[in-house]
């Protein structure tokens, strides 16, 4: 969190780190003989920690592994849990289409290795976080069956003090990339009927390997890009492919009346040194009017 606040808004009530699509393989193998997913995950975690943010939760929105290998889940847990412990934040694992429920449940949740959906509810100091499982065993498209929608409806009956955020892998949004249409979330109408008019304030998702946003049933949807590789959108839509660049994660800040989703690039680039802690301290020593004169007035 910022050390000082110069604007009209109080500090955010809650903060969530949103990461997605790590696609780890057992033995640190390269994905597609090209992408070093283990190294990219380490770099993403380092970048997230370097923000200084101490989040209320860390959410990984699916495709945690590429083939659902138990060894890959163990490697993911070994990398993430000590890091999250330093941040003092719980980790929310969301299942993606590349995951396998039995291995995920056994290796990450210490639960029974079954095909039961991977769902959960977390109370983050009055902010409710609900993880849904949009995976369909044996398939890559997404869906939410009647039983899971009924469960969600029951969870949402009682509003939470700070509202609810949903997390799932397949985003309930259109995409301009043709092949993602085949792998979209089905029965979006059913999900819309459940959340419309509820206290759901935001939906977090992954799957697309590029950052995007929209609205669904009146609720903002934010899709985080992958940590493994991203889609090169600077091409015609039917020629889009993966590239070993463009990785990022999201900082989700929750205020009483709004939720923001900041895309944080994971890059090796030197920043300028103008806005330093000393500069901030000088501004903090001024009155509000003096700050406007010193920084807002055009010279």
Tab-separated table of C-alpha atoms in Angstrom:
chain	number	residue	atom	x	y	z
A	1	UNK	CA	0.000	0.000	0.000
A	2	UNK	CA	1.113	3.572	-0.616
A	3	UNK	CA	2.739	5.299	2.363
A	4	UNK	CA	0.703	8.467	1.801
A	5	UNK	CA	-2.486	9.406	-0.043
A	6	UNK	CA	-2.840	12.787	-1.707
A	7	UNK	CA	-6.234	12.284	-3.372
A	8	UNK	CA	-9.855	12.125	-2.313
A	9	UNK	CA	-9.997	8.346	-1.895
A	10	UNK	CA	-9.005	6.496	1.261
A	11	UNK	CA	-6.665	3.495	0.944
A	12	UNK	CA	-8.199	0.389	-0.619
A	13	UNK	CA	-10.006	-1.819	1.856
A	14	UNK	CA	-8.586	-5.054	0.387
A	15	UNK	CA	-5.953	-6.037	-2.165
A	16	UNK	CA	-5.710	-9.253	-4.200
A	17	UNK	CA	-2.825	-10.480	-6.341
A	18	UNK	CA	-4.257	-12.142	-9.451
A	19	UNK	CA	-2.014	-14.473	-11.454
A	20	UNK	CA	-2.903	-17.053	-14.065
A	21	UNK	CA	-1.873	-19.885	-16.375
A	22	UNK	CA	1.463	-21.060	-14.998
A	23	UNK	CA	1.342	-24.297	-17.079
A	24	UNK	CA	4.125	-26.029	-15.152
A	25	UNK	CA	5.508	-29.368	-16.337
A	26	UNK	CA	7.169	-32.050	-14.250
A	27	UNK	CA	10.945	-31.967	-14.120
A	28	UNK	CA	11.006	-28.291	-15.150
A	29	UNK	CA	10.598	-29.370	-18.778
A	30	UNK	CA	10.122	-26.635	-21.347
A	31	UNK	CA	6.559	-26.143	-22.522
A	32	UNK	CA	6.413	-26.871	-26.227
A	33	UNK	CA	10.204	-27.270	-26.074
A	34	UNK	CA	10.303	-23.477	-25.945
A	35	UNK	CA	8.794	-21.821	-22.875
A	36	UNK	CA	10.609	-22.047	-19.529
A	37	UNK	CA	7.470	-21.940	-17.414
A	38	UNK	CA	9.275	-22.598	-14.124
A	39	UNK	CA	11.661	-19.685	-14.651
A	40	UNK	CA	8.850	-17.408	-15.784
A	41	UNK	CA	6.868	-18.300	-12.651
A	42	UNK	CA	9.840	-17.474	-10.422
A	43	UNK	CA	10.300	-14.132	-12.183
A	44	UNK	CA	6.572	-13.349	-11.828
A	45	UNK	CA	6.619	-14.106	-8.107
A	46	UNK	CA	9.712	-11.927	-7.673
A	47	UNK	CA	8.041	-9.059	-9.513
A	48	UNK	CA	4.869	-9.372	-7.445
A	49	UNK	CA	6.823	-9.352	-4.189
A	50	UNK	CA	8.849	-6.347	-5.349
A	51	UNK	CA	5.665	-4.231	-5.470
A	52	UNK	CA	5.702	-4.199	-1.684
A	53	UNK	CA	2.028	-5.163	-1.668
A	54	UNK	CA	0.961	-7.451	1.141
A	55	UNK	CA	-2.265	-8.817	-0.323
A	56	UNK	CA	-5.267	-10.226	1.455
A	57	UNK	CA	-5.158	-13.196	-0.939
A	58	UNK	CA	-3.270	-14.519	-3.942
A	59	UNK	CA	-5.481	-16.027	-6.660
A	60	UNK	CA	-4.200	-18.286	-9.444
A	61	UNK	CA	-6.993	-18.599	-12.017
A	62	UNK	CA	-6.222	-21.994	-13.474
A	63	UNK	CA	-4.039	-23.971	-15.843
A	64	UNK	CA	-1.695	-24.374	-12.921
A	65	UNK	CA	0.003	-27.243	-14.737
A	66	UNK	CA	0.025	-28.167	-18.403
A	67	UNK	CA	-0.645	-31.903	-18.141
A	68	UNK	CA	-1.961	-32.337	-14.610
A	69	UNK	CA	1.178	-34.169	-13.451
A	70	UNK	CA	1.453	-34.684	-9.673
A	71	UNK	CA	5.143	-33.727	-9.875
A	72	UNK	CA	4.250	-30.404	-11.491
A	73	UNK	CA	1.730	-29.585	-8.744
A	74	UNK	CA	4.334	-30.380	-6.101
A	75	UNK	CA	6.817	-28.063	-7.823
A	76	UNK	CA	4.194	-25.314	-8.013
A	77	UNK	CA	3.398	-25.668	-4.330
A	78	UNK	CA	7.084	-25.623	-3.396
A	79	UNK	CA	7.592	-22.387	-5.333
A	80	UNK	CA	4.458	-20.549	-4.241
A	81	UNK	CA	3.776	-21.474	-0.618
A	82	UNK	CA	6.998	-20.063	0.945
A	83	UNK	CA	6.579	-16.914	-1.176
A	84	UNK	CA	2.948	-16.487	-0.098
A	85	UNK	CA	3.928	-17.080	3.521
A	86	UNK	CA	6.373	-14.152	3.301
A	87	UNK	CA	3.510	-12.022	2.020
A	88	UNK	CA	1.217	-13.316	4.755
A	89	UNK	CA	-1.489	-14.198	2.230
A	90	UNK	CA	-3.633	-17.292	1.635
A	91	UNK	CA	-3.364	-18.900	-1.804
A	92	UNK	CA	-6.512	-19.658	-3.795
A	93	UNK	CA	-5.988	-22.343	-6.439
A	94	UNK	CA	-8.529	-22.337	-9.278
A	95	UNK	CA	-8.754	-25.287	-11.675
A	96	UNK	CA	-8.186	-24.756	-15.408
A	97	UNK	CA	-8.782	-26.925	-18.450
A	98	UNK	CA	-5.167	-28.156	-18.468
A	99	UNK	CA	-5.461	-29.245	-14.841
A	100	UNK	CA	-6.590	-32.632	-13.570
A	101	UNK	CA	-8.879	-32.466	-10.558
A	102	UNK	CA	-7.617	-35.589	-8.724
A	103	UNK	CA	-3.945	-34.571	-8.804
A	104	UNK	CA	-4.742	-30.914	-8.056
A	105	UNK	CA	-6.873	-31.828	-5.064
A	106	UNK	CA	-4.307	-34.295	-3.706
A	107	UNK	CA	-1.132	-32.280	-4.257
A	108	UNK	CA	-2.289	-28.692	-3.636
A	109	UNK	CA	-5.245	-29.079	-1.278
A	110	UNK	CA	-4.283	-32.237	0.649
A	111	UNK	CA	-7.763	-33.481	-0.237
A	112	UNK	CA	-9.191	-36.671	-1.656
A	113	UNK	CA	-7.980	-37.341	-5.205
A	114	UNK	CA	-11.430	-37.209	-6.781
A	115	UNK	CA	-13.187	-35.643	-9.766
A	116	UNK	CA	-15.224	-33.394	-7.477
A	117	UNK	CA	-15.155	-29.741	-8.620
A	118	UNK	CA	-12.461	-27.607	-6.987
A	119	UNK	CA	-14.495	-24.860	-5.310
A	120	UNK	CA	-14.198	-22.840	-2.132
A	121	UNK	CA	-15.199	-19.752	-0.205
A	122	UNK	CA	-12.835	-17.385	1.633
A	123	UNK	CA	-13.736	-14.551	4.003
A	124	UNK	CA	-11.115	-11.845	3.489
A	125	UNK	CA	-12.131	-9.573	6.318
A	126	UNK	CA	-15.647	-9.088	5.002
A	127	UNK	CA	-14.788	-9.468	1.317
A	128	UNK	CA	-16.059	-12.839	0.115
A	129	UNK	CA	-13.992	-14.676	-2.497
A	130	UNK	CA	-15.599	-17.648	-4.237
A	131	UNK	CA	-13.637	-20.017	-6.470
A	132	UNK	CA	-15.644	-21.825	-9.134
A	133	UNK	CA	-14.550	-24.819	-11.219
A	134	UNK	CA	-15.354	-24.247	-14.886
A	135	UNK	CA	-13.407	-27.296	-16.062
A	136	UNK	CA	-15.020	-30.220	-17.868
A	137	UNK	CA	-13.064	-33.444	-17.261
A	138	UNK	CA	-11.668	-34.729	-20.543
A	139	UNK	CA	-12.329	-31.483	-22.430
A	140	UNK	CA	-10.788	-28.028	-22.827
A	141	UNK	CA	-13.962	-25.940	-23.080
A	142	UNK	CA	-15.610	-24.650	-19.914
A	143	UNK	CA	-18.966	-25.133	-18.245
A	144	UNK	CA	-20.737	-24.856	-14.902
A	145	UNK	CA	-23.278	-27.598	-14.256
A	146	UNK	CA	-26.600	-27.189	-12.453
A	147	UNK	CA	-25.216	-28.506	-9.159
A	148	UNK	CA	-22.420	-25.925	-9.049
A	149	UNK	CA	-24.770	-23.103	-10.032
A	150	UNK	CA	-27.163	-24.162	-7.275
A	151	UNK	CA	-24.273	-24.156	-4.805
A	152	UNK	CA	-23.237	-20.682	-5.929
A	153	UNK	CA	-26.800	-19.400	-5.663
A	154	UNK	CA	-26.997	-20.653	-2.074
A	155	UNK	CA	-23.674	-19.007	-1.184
A	156	UNK	CA	-24.858	-15.664	-2.542
A	157	UNK	CA	-28.156	-15.575	-0.652
A	158	UNK	CA	-26.573	-13.648	2.226
A	159	UNK	CA	-24.585	-10.583	1.055
A	160	UNK	CA	-21.056	-10.110	2.391
A	161	UNK	CA	-20.087	-6.821	4.110
A	162	UNK	CA	-17.664	-5.870	1.293
A	163	UNK	CA	-19.364	-7.870	-1.433
A	164	UNK	CA	-18.174	-10.911	-3.389
A	165	UNK	CA	-15.500	-11.579	-5.981
A	166	UNK	CA	-15.760	-14.685	-8.160
A	167	UNK	CA	-12.724	-16.484	-9.583
A	168	UNK	CA	-12.888	-19.051	-12.377
A	169	UNK	CA	-10.716	-20.097	-15.307
A	170	UNK	CA	-12.897	-19.630	-18.402
A	171	UNK	CA	-13.997	-15.977	-18.656
A	172	UNK	CA	-17.659	-15.245	-19.421
A	173	UNK	CA	-16.622	-12.812	-22.159
A	174	UNK	CA	-16.478	-12.856	-25.944
A	175	UNK	CA	-13.077	-12.977	-27.618
A	176	UNK	CA	-11.972	-11.896	-31.069
A	177	UNK	CA	-9.662	-14.950	-31.369
A	178	UNK	CA	-11.485	-17.719	-33.312
A	179	UNK	CA	-9.963	-20.754	-31.596
A	180	UNK	CA	-10.876	-19.460	-28.137
A	181	UNK	CA	-14.535	-19.397	-29.223
A	182	UNK	CA	-14.417	-23.192	-29.402
A	183	UNK	CA	-13.044	-23.353	-25.853
A	184	UNK	CA	-15.370	-20.750	-24.322
A	185	UNK	CA	-17.444	-21.030	-21.160
A	186	UNK	CA	-20.759	-22.632	-22.079
A	187	UNK	CA	-24.140	-21.873	-20.454
A	188	UNK	CA	-23.175	-18.305	-19.659
A	189	UNK	CA	-26.867	-17.540	-19.432
A	190	UNK	CA	-27.161	-19.848	-16.423
A	191	UNK	CA	-24.309	-18.121	-14.603
A	192	UNK	CA	-25.774	-14.709	-15.430
A	193	UNK	CA	-29.103	-15.677	-13.894
A	194	UNK	CA	-27.369	-16.620	-10.641
A	195	UNK	CA	-25.222	-13.522	-10.189
A	196	UNK	CA	-27.476	-10.822	-11.613
A	197	UNK	CA	-28.708	-8.693	-8.713
A	198	UNK	CA	-26.334	-10.349	-6.222
A	199	UNK	CA	-23.449	-8.751	-4.327
A	200	UNK	CA	-20.866	-9.982	-6.870
A	201	UNK	CA	-18.613	-6.990	-7.619
A	202	UNK	CA	-15.973	-8.509	-9.885
A	203	UNK	CA	-15.056	-11.700	-11.743
A	204	UNK	CA	-11.428	-12.827	-12.103
A	205	UNK	CA	-10.476	-15.238	-14.889
A	206	UNK	CA	-7.613	-16.521	-17.055
A	207	UNK	CA	-7.511	-18.957	-19.991
A	208	UNK	CA	-6.947	-16.436	-22.798
A	209	UNK	CA	-3.225	-15.768	-22.224
A	210	UNK	CA	-3.788	-12.050	-22.751
A	211	UNK	CA	-5.150	-9.338	-20.488
A	212	UNK	CA	-8.646	-8.145	-21.286
A	213	UNK	CA	-11.745	-6.879	-19.525
A	214	UNK	CA	-15.461	-6.440	-20.012
A	215	UNK	CA	-18.764	-6.802	-18.225
A	216	UNK	CA	-20.988	-9.812	-17.673
A	217	UNK	CA	-24.504	-9.562	-16.236
A	218	UNK	CA	-23.552	-6.062	-15.159
A	219	UNK	CA	-20.416	-7.254	-13.340
A	220	UNK	CA	-16.871	-6.242	-14.374
A	221	UNK	CA	-14.713	-9.125	-15.606
A	222	UNK	CA	-10.913	-8.981	-15.536
A	223	UNK	CA	-8.764	-11.565	-17.338
A	224	UNK	CA	-5.119	-11.880	-16.329
A	225	UNK	CA	-2.496	-12.810	-18.896
A	226	UNK	CA	-0.438	-15.964	-18.422
A	227	UNK	CA	2.865	-16.219	-16.600
A	228	UNK	CA	4.084	-18.892	-19.055
A	229	UNK	CA	3.558	-17.231	-22.449
A	230	UNK	CA	1.090	-14.772	-23.946
A	231	UNK	CA	-0.788	-14.288	-27.192
A	232	UNK	CA	0.685	-12.021	-29.850
A	233	UNK	CA	-2.372	-9.884	-30.599
A	234	UNK	CA	-0.455	-7.671	-33.039
A	235	UNK	CA	-1.576	-9.990	-35.830
A	236	UNK	CA	-4.808	-10.706	-37.704
A	237	UNK	CA	-7.137	-12.590	-35.369
A	238	UNK	CA	-6.911	-15.887	-37.261
A	239	UNK	CA	-3.098	-15.740	-37.159
A	240	UNK	CA	-2.672	-15.103	-33.435
A	241	UNK	CA	-0.157	-17.408	-31.753
A	242	UNK	CA	1.823	-17.603	-28.530
A	243	UNK	CA	4.960	-15.580	-27.860
A	244	UNK	CA	7.659	-15.718	-25.195
A	245	UNK	CA	6.945	-12.170	-23.992
A	246	UNK	CA	4.258	-9.920	-22.564
A	247	UNK	CA	3.816	-11.661	-19.220
A	248	UNK	CA	2.032	-9.807	-16.427
A	249	UNK	CA	-0.107	-10.133	-13.318
A	250	UNK	CA	-2.889	-8.015	-11.843
A	251	UNK	CA	-3.192	-5.955	-8.685
A	252	UNK	CA	-6.847	-5.900	-7.632
A	253	UNK	CA	-7.705	-3.062	-5.262
A	254	UNK	CA	-11.102	-3.168	-3.576
A	255	UNK	CA	-12.670	0.042	-2.310
A	256	UNK	CA	-16.117	0.408	-0.782
A	257	UNK	CA	-17.536	1.756	-4.038
A	258	UNK	CA	-15.254	0.419	-6.782
A	259	UNK	CA	-12.755	-2.298	-7.729
A	260	UNK	CA	-9.693	-1.617	-9.900
A	261	UNK	CA	-7.510	-4.090	-11.806
A	262	UNK	CA	-3.989	-2.875	-12.609
A	263	UNK	CA	-1.947	-4.847	-15.166
A	264	UNK	CA	1.650	-5.155	-13.950
A	265	UNK	CA	4.148	-6.115	-16.689
A	266	UNK	CA	6.891	-8.566	-15.785
A	267	UNK	CA	9.790	-7.015	-17.678
A	268	UNK	CA	13.481	-6.338	-17.378
A	269	UNK	CA	13.568	-2.586	-17.923
A	270	UNK	CA	15.197	0.292	-16.100
A	271	UNK	CA	12.802	2.923	-14.815
A	272	UNK	CA	13.595	6.602	-14.390
A	273	UNK	CA	14.305	7.864	-10.873
A	274	UNK	CA	12.191	11.004	-10.680
A	275	UNK	CA	9.438	9.893	-8.277
A	276	UNK	CA	11.533	8.827	-5.308
A	277	UNK	CA	10.612	8.335	-1.637
A	278	UNK	CA	12.293	11.702	-1.032
A	279	UNK	CA	10.033	13.372	-3.626
A	280	UNK	CA	6.976	11.827	-1.965
A	281	UNK	CA	8.147	13.017	1.442
A	282	UNK	CA	8.542	16.566	0.100
A	283	UNK	CA	5.010	16.497	-1.270
A	284	UNK	CA	3.689	15.107	2.003
A	285	UNK	CA	5.181	18.054	3.884
A	286	UNK	CA	3.136	20.513	1.805
A	287	UNK	CA	-0.470	21.503	2.186
A	288	UNK	CA	-2.973	20.323	-0.437
A	289	UNK	CA	-2.925	23.754	-2.082
A	290	UNK	CA	0.880	23.859	-2.059
A	291	UNK	CA	1.025	20.421	-3.668
A	292	UNK	CA	-1.222	21.589	-6.498
A	293	UNK	CA	0.972	24.639	-6.998
A	294	UNK	CA	4.184	22.579	-6.929
A	295	UNK	CA	3.061	19.702	-9.132
A	296	UNK	CA	-0.201	20.437	-10.918
A	297	UNK	CA	0.371	23.936	-12.253
A	298	UNK	CA	1.744	24.003	-15.791
A	299	UNK	CA	5.004	25.882	-16.120
